[in-house]
Amino acid sequence: MSIDKAAARISLEADDRALIKVDVKGKVEEQSSPKLIQSADLSKIAESMEEKIKNDLTDLVAKLQDNAVDPLGFGLKYRARHWNSTKTEEEEWKRLYPELKYQINVDVDLKAPAVIR
């Protein structure tokens, strides 16, 4: 599979749940079978890729949480919405971050290349 376009949106919901939405558009580049790929096959491949990406992202955010790092910027988003004193916000975020729950949604849209046989 080759990826033509990928986009991710990251947000912190009102219930302090992190939402990661990933959209991937691509095409099947290589296949081991001589038969043409049908739309049902594309659907199965896309579902498999969605599951793989979701599992990889779940592992990544868990690793980031375990190491108490926030390169995705959830802490900034949290502090932008909670206007207490700076010290209070920082302490509250340090308490919340290890327990933050993630919802990861992945949508893979695959196309089969045109093949001349």
GROMACS .gro file of N, CA, C and O in nm:
model
  468
    1MET      N    1   0.084  -0.118   0.000
    1MET     CA    2   0.000   0.000   0.000
    1MET      C    3   0.089   0.123   0.000
    1MET      O    4   0.191   0.127   0.067
    2SER      N    5   0.050   0.221  -0.077
    2SER     CA    6   0.118   0.351  -0.068
    2SER      C    7   0.016   0.454  -0.020
    2SER      O    8  -0.102   0.448  -0.054
    3ILE      N    9   0.063   0.545   0.060
    3ILE     CA   10  -0.023   0.648   0.116
    3ILE      C   11  -0.010   0.773   0.032
    3ILE      O   12   0.100   0.827   0.015
    4ASP      N   13  -0.121   0.819  -0.021
    4ASP     CA   14  -0.123   0.942  -0.100
    4ASP      C   15  -0.146   1.064  -0.011
    4ASP      O   16  -0.092   1.171  -0.036
    5LYS      N   17  -0.229   1.047   0.092
    5LYS     CA   18  -0.262   1.159   0.179
    5LYS      C   19  -0.296   1.105   0.317
    5LYS      O   20  -0.367   1.005   0.330
    6ALA      N   21  -0.247   1.169   0.419
    6ALA     CA   22  -0.279   1.132   0.556
    6ALA      C   23  -0.300   1.260   0.637
    6ALA      O   24  -0.227   1.358   0.619
    7ALA      N   25  -0.400   1.258   0.720
    7ALA     CA   26  -0.429   1.374   0.805
    7ALA      C   27  -0.471   1.324   0.942
    7ALA      O   28  -0.539   1.221   0.954
    8ALA      N   29  -0.432   1.397   1.044
    8ALA     CA   30  -0.470   1.362   1.181
    8ALA      C   31  -0.522   1.486   1.251
    8ALA      O   32  -0.467   1.596   1.234
    9ARG      N   33  -0.628   1.467   1.325
    9ARG     CA   34  -0.683   1.574   1.408
    9ARG      C   35  -0.679   1.524   1.552
    9ARG      O   36  -0.725   1.415   1.582
   10ILE      N   37  -0.627   1.608   1.638
   10ILE     CA   38  -0.612   1.572   1.778
   10ILE      C   39  -0.688   1.675   1.860
   10ILE      O   40  -0.670   1.796   1.841
   11SER      N   41  -0.774   1.627   1.948
   11SER     CA   42  -0.849   1.721   2.031
   11SER      C   43  -0.868   1.663   2.170
   11SER      O   44  -0.857   1.544   2.192
   12LEU      N   45  -0.897   1.752   2.261
   12LEU     CA   46  -0.928   1.714   2.398
   12LEU      C   47  -1.075   1.748   2.419
   12LEU      O   48  -1.116   1.862   2.406
   13GLU      N   49  -1.155   1.646   2.445
   13GLU     CA   50  -1.299   1.664   2.456
   13GLU      C   51  -1.336   1.725   2.592
   13GLU      O   52  -1.254   1.730   2.683
   14ALA      N   53  -1.459   1.770   2.604
   14ALA     CA   54  -1.505   1.837   2.726
   14ALA      C   55  -1.497   1.746   2.848
   14ALA      O   56  -1.479   1.795   2.960
   15ASP      N   57  -1.507   1.615   2.827
   15ASP     CA   58  -1.499   1.522   2.940
   15ASP      C   59  -1.355   1.479   2.967
   15ASP      O   60  -1.331   1.376   3.028
   16ASP      N   61  -1.259   1.558   2.920
   16ASP     CA   62  -1.116   1.532   2.938
   16ASP      C   63  -1.075   1.396   2.882
   16ASP      O   64  -0.994   1.324   2.938
   17ARG      N   65  -1.135   1.363   2.768
   17ARG     CA   66  -1.100   1.243   2.693
   17ARG      C   67  -1.031   1.290   2.566
   17ARG      O   68  -1.076   1.384   2.501
   18ALA      N   69  -0.921   1.226   2.532
   18ALA     CA   70  -0.847   1.265   2.413
   18ALA      C   71  -0.903   1.194   2.290
   18ALA      O   72  -0.929   1.074   2.294
   19LEU      N   73  -0.923   1.269   2.184
   19LEU     CA   74  -0.975   1.214   2.060
   19LEU      C   75  -0.871   1.232   1.951
   19LEU      O   76  -0.822   1.343   1.927
   20ILE      N   77  -0.834   1.120   1.889
   20ILE     CA   78  -0.739   1.124   1.778
   20ILE      C   79  -0.811   1.066   1.657
   20ILE      O   80  -0.855   0.951   1.659
   21LYS      N   81  -0.826   1.146   1.552
   21LYS     CA   82  -0.894   1.105   1.429
   21LYS      C   83  -0.792   1.105   1.318
   21LYS      O   84  -0.728   1.207   1.292
   22VAL      N   85  -0.774   0.991   1.252
   22VAL     CA   86  -0.677   0.978   1.146
   22VAL      C   87  -0.748   0.937   1.018
   22VAL      O   88  -0.827   0.842   1.017
   23ASP      N   89  -0.724   1.011   0.910
   23ASP     CA   90  -0.777   0.977   0.778
   23ASP      C   91  -0.659   0.948   0.686
   23ASP      O   92  -0.565   1.028   0.677
   24VAL      N   93  -0.665   0.833   0.619
   24VAL     CA   94  -0.559   0.792   0.528
   24VAL      C   95  -0.620   0.758   0.393
   24VAL      O   96  -0.720   0.685   0.386
   25LYS      N   97  -0.563   0.813   0.288
   25LYS     CA   98  -0.604   0.778   0.152
   25LYS      C   99  -0.482   0.721   0.081
   25LYS      O  100  -0.373   0.776   0.090
   26GLY      N  101  -0.503   0.609   0.014
   26GLY     CA  102  -0.391   0.546  -0.054
   26GLY      C  103  -0.438   0.447  -0.157
   26GLY      O  104  -0.556   0.438  -0.191
   27LYS      N  105  -0.342   0.370  -0.208
   27LYS     CA  106  -0.377   0.270  -0.306
   27LYS      C  107  -0.292   0.145  -0.286
   27LYS      O  108  -0.183   0.151  -0.228
   28VAL      N  109  -0.346   0.036  -0.333
   28VAL     CA  110  -0.274  -0.091  -0.326
   28VAL      C  111  -0.170  -0.090  -0.436
   28VAL      O  112  -0.201  -0.068  -0.552
   29GLU      N  113  -0.045  -0.110  -0.400
   29GLU     CA  114   0.064  -0.103  -0.497
   29GLU      C  115   0.108  -0.239  -0.547
   29GLU      O  116   0.151  -0.253  -0.658
   30GLU      N  117   0.100  -0.336  -0.459
   30GLU     CA  118   0.158  -0.466  -0.493
   30GLU      C  119   0.067  -0.575  -0.441
   30GLU      O  120   0.009  -0.564  -0.334
   31GLN      N  121   0.055  -0.679  -0.517
   31GLN     CA  122  -0.024  -0.793  -0.472
   31GLN      C  123   0.044  -0.921  -0.516
   31GLN      O  124   0.112  -0.925  -0.618
   32SER      N  125   0.028  -1.024  -0.436
   32SER     CA  126   0.093  -1.150  -0.466
   32SER      C  127   0.005  -1.239  -0.554
   32SER      O  128   0.055  -1.331  -0.617
   33SER      N  129  -0.123  -1.210  -0.559
   33SER     CA  130  -0.215  -1.292  -0.637
   33SER      C  131  -0.230  -1.236  -0.778
   33SER      O  132  -0.235  -1.114  -0.798
   34PRO      N  133  -0.240  -1.322  -0.879
   34PRO     CA  134  -0.257  -1.273  -1.016
   34PRO      C  135  -0.399  -1.222  -1.043
   34PRO      O  136  -0.421  -1.153  -1.142
   35LYS      N  137  -0.496  -1.252  -0.955
   35LYS     CA  138  -0.632  -1.206  -0.980
   35LYS      C  139  -0.646  -1.058  -0.945
   35LYS      O  140  -0.573  -1.005  -0.861
   36LEU      N  141  -0.741  -0.993  -1.010
   36LEU     CA  142  -0.765  -0.851  -0.984
   36LEU      C  143  -0.829  -0.832  -0.847
   36LEU      O  144  -0.905  -0.916  -0.800
   37ILE      N  145  -0.801  -0.720  -0.786
   37ILE     CA  146  -0.856  -0.689  -0.654
   37ILE      C  147  -0.999  -0.638  -0.673
   37ILE      O  148  -1.023  -0.545  -0.750
   38GLN      N  149  -1.090  -0.699  -0.601
   38GLN     CA  150  -1.231  -0.659  -0.605
   38GLN      C  151  -1.256  -0.558  -0.493
   38GLN      O  152  -1.177  -0.543  -0.400
   39SER      N  153  -1.371  -0.491  -0.499
   39SER     CA  154  -1.402  -0.390  -0.397
   39SER      C  155  -1.415  -0.454  -0.258
   39SER      O  156  -1.379  -0.392  -0.158
   40ALA      N  157  -1.464  -0.579  -0.250
   40ALA     CA  158  -1.473  -0.647  -0.121
   40ALA      C  159  -1.334  -0.671  -0.064
   40ALA      O  160  -1.313  -0.660   0.057
   41ASP      N  161  -1.238  -0.703  -0.153
   41ASP     CA  162  -1.099  -0.722  -0.109
   41ASP      C  163  -1.042  -0.591  -0.057
   41ASP      O  164  -0.972  -0.589   0.045
   42LEU      N  165  -1.070  -0.482  -0.126
   42LEU     CA  166  -1.022  -0.350  -0.083
   42LEU      C  167  -1.078  -0.316   0.055
   42LEU      O  168  -1.007  -0.262   0.140
   43SER      N  169  -1.203  -0.349   0.076
   43SER     CA  170  -1.267  -0.322   0.204
   43SER      C  171  -1.197  -0.400   0.316
   43SER      O  172  -1.170  -0.345   0.423
   44LYS      N  173  -1.166  -0.527   0.291
   44LYS     CA  174  -1.097  -0.609   0.392
   44LYS      C  175  -0.957  -0.555   0.420
   44LYS      O  176  -0.914  -0.550   0.535
   45ILE      N  177  -0.888  -0.515   0.314
   45ILE     CA  178  -0.752  -0.460   0.331
   45ILE      C  179  -0.758  -0.330   0.410
   45ILE      O  180  -0.678  -0.307   0.501
   46ALA      N  181  -0.855  -0.245   0.377
   46ALA     CA  182  -0.870  -0.117   0.448
   46ALA      C  183  -0.900  -0.140   0.596
   46ALA      O  184  -0.843  -0.074   0.683
   47GLU      N  185  -0.989  -0.235   0.626
   47GLU     CA  186  -1.021  -0.266   0.767
   47GLU      C  187  -0.897  -0.316   0.840
   47GLU      O  188  -0.873  -0.279   0.956
   48SER      N  189  -0.819  -0.399   0.773
   48SER     CA  190  -0.696  -0.450   0.834
   48SER      C  191  -0.598  -0.336   0.862
   48SER      O  192  -0.536  -0.330   0.969
   49MET      N  193  -0.585  -0.244   0.768
   49MET     CA  194  -0.495  -0.129   0.786
   49MET      C  195  -0.546  -0.038   0.898
   49MET      O  196  -0.467   0.014   0.976
   50GLU      N  197  -0.677  -0.018   0.904
   50GLU     CA  198  -0.734   0.065   1.011
   50GLU      C  199  -0.701   0.006   1.147
   50GLU      O  200  -0.659   0.077   1.239
   51GLU      N  201  -0.717  -0.125   1.160
   51GLU     CA  202  -0.689  -0.193   1.287
   51GLU      C  203  -0.540  -0.182   1.322
   51GLU      O  204  -0.504  -0.156   1.437
   52LYS      N  205  -0.454  -0.199   1.222
   52LYS     CA  206  -0.308  -0.191   1.245
   52LYS      C  207  -0.269  -0.050   1.290
   52LYS      O  208  -0.195  -0.033   1.387
   53ILE      N  209  -0.319   0.051   1.223
   53ILE     CA  210  -0.286   0.190   1.258
   53ILE      C  211  -0.340   0.222   1.397
   53ILE      O  212  -0.271   0.284   1.479
   54LYS      N  213  -0.463   0.180   1.426
   54LYS     CA  214  -0.523   0.205   1.557
   54LYS      C  215  -0.441   0.139   1.668
   54LYS      O  216  -0.414   0.201   1.771
   55ASN      N  217  -0.400   0.014   1.647
   55ASN     CA  218  -0.318  -0.056   1.747
   55ASN      C  219  -0.183   0.012   1.767
   55ASN      O  220  -0.137   0.028   1.880
   56ASP      N  221  -0.121   0.054   1.657
   56ASP     CA  222   0.008   0.124   1.667
   56ASP      C  223  -0.006   0.256   1.742
   56ASP      O  224   0.078   0.290   1.826
   57LEU      N  225  -0.113   0.331   1.713
   57LEU     CA  226  -0.135   0.458   1.783
   57LEU      C  227  -0.166   0.436   1.930
   57LEU      O  228  -0.120   0.513   2.015
   58THR      N  229  -0.243   0.333   1.960
   58THR     CA  230  -0.274   0.301   2.100
   58THR      C  231  -0.145   0.270   2.176
   58THR      O  232  -0.126   0.318   2.288
   59ASP      N  233  -0.059   0.190   2.115
   59ASP     CA  234   0.070   0.159   2.179
   59ASP      C  235   0.155   0.285   2.197
   59ASP      O  236   0.219   0.303   2.300
   60LEU      N  237   0.153   0.372   2.096
   60LEU     CA  238   0.233   0.495   2.102
   60LEU      C  239   0.186   0.586   2.214
   60LEU      O  240   0.267   0.633   2.296
   61VAL      N  241   0.055   0.612   2.222
   61VAL     CA  242   0.007   0.704   2.326
   61VAL      C  243   0.025   0.644   2.465
   61VAL      O  244   0.052   0.717   2.560
   62ALA      N  245   0.015   0.513   2.477
   62ALA     CA  246   0.041   0.448   2.606
   62ALA      C  247   0.187   0.465   2.646
   62ALA      O  248   0.218   0.493   2.762
   63LYS      N  249   0.275   0.451   2.550
   63LYS     CA  250   0.419   0.468   2.577
   63LYS      C  251   0.449   0.613   2.616
   63LYS      O  252   0.526   0.637   2.710
   64LEU      N  253   0.388   0.708   2.548
   64LEU     CA  254   0.408   0.849   2.581
   64LEU      C  255   0.356   0.877   2.722
   64LEU      O  256   0.423   0.946   2.800
   65GLN      N  257   0.239   0.822   2.755
   65GLN     CA  258   0.183   0.842   2.889
   65GLN      C  259   0.271   0.779   2.996
   65GLN      O  260   0.294   0.839   3.100
   66ASP      N  261   0.319   0.658   2.970
   66ASP     CA  262   0.404   0.589   3.068
   66ASP      C  263   0.533   0.666   3.096
   66ASP      O  264   0.587   0.661   3.205
   67ASN      N  265   0.582   0.738   2.994
   67ASN     CA  266   0.704   0.815   3.009
   67ASN      C  267   0.678   0.961   3.046
   67ASN      O  268   0.771   1.042   3.050
   68ALA      N  269   0.552   0.994   3.071
   68ALA     CA  270   0.510   1.129   3.113
   68ALA      C  271   0.557   1.238   3.018
   68ALA      O  272   0.601   1.345   3.060
   69VAL      N  273   0.546   1.210   2.889
   69VAL     CA  274   0.577   1.312   2.787
   69VAL      C  275   0.451   1.338   2.705
   69VAL      O  276   0.367   1.250   2.688
   70ASP      N  277   0.440   1.458   2.652
   70ASP     CA  278   0.320   1.499   2.581
   70ASP      C  279   0.354   1.573   2.452
   70ASP      O  280   0.322   1.690   2.436
   71PRO      N  281   0.418   1.506   2.355
   71PRO     CA  282   0.454   1.576   2.232
   71PRO      C  283   0.332   1.605   2.143
   71PRO      O  284   0.343   1.685   2.050
   72LEU      N  285   0.218   1.544   2.172
   72LEU     CA  286   0.097   1.570   2.093
   72LEU      C  287   0.025   1.696   2.138
   72LEU      O  288  -0.068   1.742   2.073
   73GLY      N  289   0.063   1.752   2.251
   73GLY     CA  290   0.012   1.881   2.295
   73GLY      C  291  -0.122   1.878   2.367
   73GLY      O  292  -0.192   1.978   2.371
   74PHE      N  293  -0.158   1.766   2.427
   74PHE     CA  294  -0.284   1.761   2.500
   74PHE      C  295  -0.281   1.854   2.621
   74PHE      O  296  -0.383   1.914   2.656
   75GLY      N  297  -0.166   1.868   2.685
   75GLY     CA  298  -0.153   1.957   2.799
   75GLY      C  299  -0.178   2.102   2.761
   75GLY      O  300  -0.243   2.177   2.835
   76LEU      N  301  -0.129   2.143   2.645
   76LEU     CA  302  -0.154   2.280   2.597
   76LEU      C  303  -0.303   2.301   2.572
   76LEU      O  304  -0.358   2.406   2.605
   77LYS      N  305  -0.367   2.202   2.511
   77LYS     CA  306  -0.511   2.213   2.485
   77LYS      C  307  -0.590   2.219   2.616
   77LYS      O  308  -0.686   2.293   2.628
   78TYR      N  309  -0.545   2.140   2.715
   78TYR     CA  310  -0.612   2.141   2.845
   78TYR      C  311  -0.598   2.278   2.911
   78TYR      O  312  -0.697   2.337   2.958
   79ARG      N  313  -0.477   2.330   2.913
   79ARG     CA  314  -0.454   2.459   2.980
   79ARG      C  315  -0.521   2.574   2.905
   79ARG      O  316  -0.554   2.676   2.965
   80ALA      N  317  -0.544   2.560   2.776
   80ALA     CA  318  -0.613   2.664   2.700
   80ALA      C  319  -0.759   2.675   2.740
   80ALA      O  320  -0.822   2.779   2.722
   81ARG      N  321  -0.815   2.566   2.794
   81ARG     CA  322  -0.956   2.566   2.831
   81ARG      C  323  -0.981   2.579   2.981
   81ARG      O  324  -1.095   2.591   3.023
   82HIS      N  325  -0.878   2.567   3.060
   82HIS     CA  326  -0.894   2.575   3.206
   82HIS      C  327  -0.812   2.693   3.256
   82HIS      O  328  -0.690   2.691   3.254
   83TRP      N  329  -0.882   2.798   3.302
   83TRP     CA  330  -0.817   2.923   3.337
   83TRP      C  331  -0.802   2.941   3.486
   83TRP      O  332  -0.850   3.038   3.544
   84ASN      N  333  -0.739   2.849   3.550
   84ASN     CA  334  -0.706   2.867   3.691
   84ASN      C  335  -0.568   2.934   3.696
   84ASN      O  336  -0.517   2.978   3.594
   85SER      N  337  -0.507   2.936   3.809
   85SER     CA  338  -0.372   2.989   3.814
   85SER      C  339  -0.280   2.892   3.740
   85SER      O  340  -0.308   2.772   3.729
   86THR      N  341  -0.170   2.940   3.688
   86THR     CA  342  -0.077   2.858   3.611
   86THR      C  343  -0.030   2.738   3.691
   86THR      O  344  -0.025   2.627   3.639
   87LYS      N  345   0.000   2.759   3.818
   87LYS     CA  346   0.049   2.649   3.902
   87LYS      C  347  -0.060   2.544   3.922
   87LYS      O  348  -0.035   2.424   3.912
   88THR      N  349  -0.182   2.588   3.946
   88THR     CA  350  -0.294   2.495   3.966
   88THR      C  351  -0.321   2.415   3.840
   88THR      O  352  -0.342   2.294   3.846
   89GLU      N  353  -0.321   2.482   3.725
   89GLU     CA  354  -0.345   2.413   3.598
   89GLU      C  355  -0.239   2.307   3.573
   89GLU      O  356  -0.271   2.196   3.531
   90GLU      N  357  -0.115   2.341   3.596
   90GLU     CA  358  -0.005   2.248   3.572
   90GLU      C  359  -0.016   2.127   3.665
   90GLU      O  360   0.001   2.013   3.620
   91GLU      N  361  -0.045   2.150   3.791
   91GLU     CA  362  -0.060   2.039   3.886
   91GLU      C  363  -0.179   1.951   3.850
   91GLU      O  364  -0.171   1.828   3.856
   92GLU      N  365  -0.289   2.012   3.810
   92GLU     CA  366  -0.408   1.937   3.770
   92GLU      C  367  -0.379   1.852   3.646
   92GLU      O  368  -0.419   1.737   3.638
   93TRP      N  369  -0.308   1.910   3.549
   93TRP     CA  370  -0.276   1.835   3.428
   93TRP      C  371  -0.183   1.716   3.458
   93TRP      O  372  -0.202   1.607   3.407
   94LYS      N  373  -0.087   1.738   3.546
   94LYS     CA  374   0.004   1.628   3.584
   94LYS      C  375  -0.073   1.516   3.653
   94LYS      O  376  -0.036   1.399   3.641
   95ARG      N  377  -0.179   1.551   3.722
   95ARG     CA  378  -0.263   1.449   3.787
   95ARG      C  379  -0.351   1.377   3.683
   95ARG      O  380  -0.369   1.257   3.688
   96LEU      N  381  -0.405   1.452   3.587
   96LEU     CA  382  -0.496   1.396   3.488
   96LEU      C  383  -0.426   1.314   3.379
   96LEU      O  384  -0.479   1.213   3.335
   97TYR      N  385  -0.310   1.359   3.334
   97TYR     CA  386  -0.246   1.298   3.217
   97TYR      C  387  -0.222   1.148   3.228
   97TYR      O  388  -0.254   1.074   3.134
   98PRO      N  389  -0.173   1.096   3.341
   98PRO     CA  390  -0.153   0.950   3.348
   98PRO      C  391  -0.282   0.869   3.336
   98PRO      O  392  -0.279   0.753   3.298
   99GLU      N  393  -0.395   0.932   3.367
   99GLU     CA  394  -0.524   0.862   3.362
   99GLU      C  395  -0.606   0.897   3.238
   99GLU      O  396  -0.719   0.849   3.223
  100LEU      N  397  -0.552   0.978   3.149
  100LEU     CA  398  -0.624   1.024   3.031
  100LEU      C  399  -0.665   0.906   2.944
  100LEU      O  400  -0.584   0.818   2.914
  101LYS      N  401  -0.790   0.902   2.904
  101LYS     CA  402  -0.842   0.797   2.816
  101LYS      C  403  -0.841   0.849   2.673
  101LYS      O  404  -0.869   0.966   2.649
  102TYR      N  405  -0.810   0.760   2.581
  102TYR     CA  406  -0.800   0.798   2.441
  102TYR      C  407  -0.908   0.728   2.360
  102TYR      O  408  -0.940   0.612   2.382
  103GLN      N  409  -0.962   0.801   2.265
  103GLN     CA  410  -1.050   0.743   2.164
  103GLN      C  411  -0.980   0.766   2.031
  103GLN      O  412  -0.955   0.880   1.993
  104ILE      N  413  -0.947   0.657   1.964
  104ILE     CA  414  -0.874   0.667   1.838
  104ILE      C  415  -0.963   0.615   1.727
  104ILE      O  416  -1.011   0.501   1.732
  105ASN      N  417  -0.989   0.701   1.628
  105ASN     CA  418  -1.070   0.664   1.512
  105ASN      C  419  -0.981   0.673   1.388
  105ASN      O  420  -0.917   0.775   1.365
  106VAL      N  421  -0.980   0.566   1.312
  106VAL     CA  422  -0.898   0.562   1.191
  106VAL      C  423  -0.988   0.528   1.073
  106VAL      O  424  -1.069   0.435   1.080
  107ASP      N  425  -0.973   0.604   0.965
  107ASP     CA  426  -1.048   0.577   0.843
  107ASP      C  427  -0.949   0.564   0.728
  107ASP      O  428  -0.875   0.658   0.700
  108VAL      N  429  -0.944   0.446   0.666
  108VAL     CA  430  -0.855   0.422   0.554
  108VAL      C  431  -0.940   0.407   0.429
  108VAL      O  432  -1.033   0.327   0.424
  109ASP      N  433  -0.909   0.487   0.328
  109ASP     CA  434  -0.978   0.482   0.198
  109ASP      C  435  -0.876   0.433   0.095
  109ASP      O  436  -0.779   0.503   0.066
  110LEU      N  437  -0.899   0.314   0.043
  110LEU     CA  438  -0.805   0.254  -0.052
  110LEU      C  439  -0.863   0.249  -0.192
  110LEU      O  440  -0.983   0.225  -0.210
  111LYS      N  441  -0.779   0.265  -0.288
  111LYS     CA  442  -0.814   0.250  -0.430
  111LYS      C  443  -0.722   0.144  -0.488
  111LYS      O  444  -0.607   0.129  -0.445
  112ALA      N  445  -0.770   0.073  -0.585
  112ALA     CA  446  -0.687  -0.023  -0.655
  112ALA      C  447  -0.635   0.046  -0.781
  112ALA      O  448  -0.710   0.116  -0.849
  113PRO      N  449  -0.507   0.028  -0.814
  113PRO     CA  450  -0.456   0.092  -0.935
  113PRO      C  451  -0.515   0.025  -1.059
  113PRO      O  452  -0.551  -0.092  -1.056
  114ALA      N  453  -0.526   0.103  -1.165
  114ALA     CA  454  -0.572   0.045  -1.290
  114ALA      C  455  -0.462  -0.045  -1.344
  114ALA      O  456  -0.345  -0.008  -1.348
  115VAL      N  457  -0.501  -0.165  -1.383
  115VAL     CA  458  -0.402  -0.262  -1.429
  115VAL      C  459  -0.442  -0.311  -1.568
  115VAL      O  460  -0.558  -0.345  -1.593
  116ILE      N  461  -0.347  -0.316  -1.657
  116ILE     CA  462  -0.369  -0.372  -1.790
  116ILE      C  463  -0.312  -0.512  -1.790
  116ILE      O  464  -0.195  -0.532  -1.757
  117ARG      N  465  -0.393  -0.610  -1.825
  117ARG     CA  466  -0.345  -0.748  -1.826
  117ARG      C  467  -0.355  -0.803  -1.965
  117ARG      O  468  -0.443  -0.782  -2.039
   0.00000   0.00000   0.00000
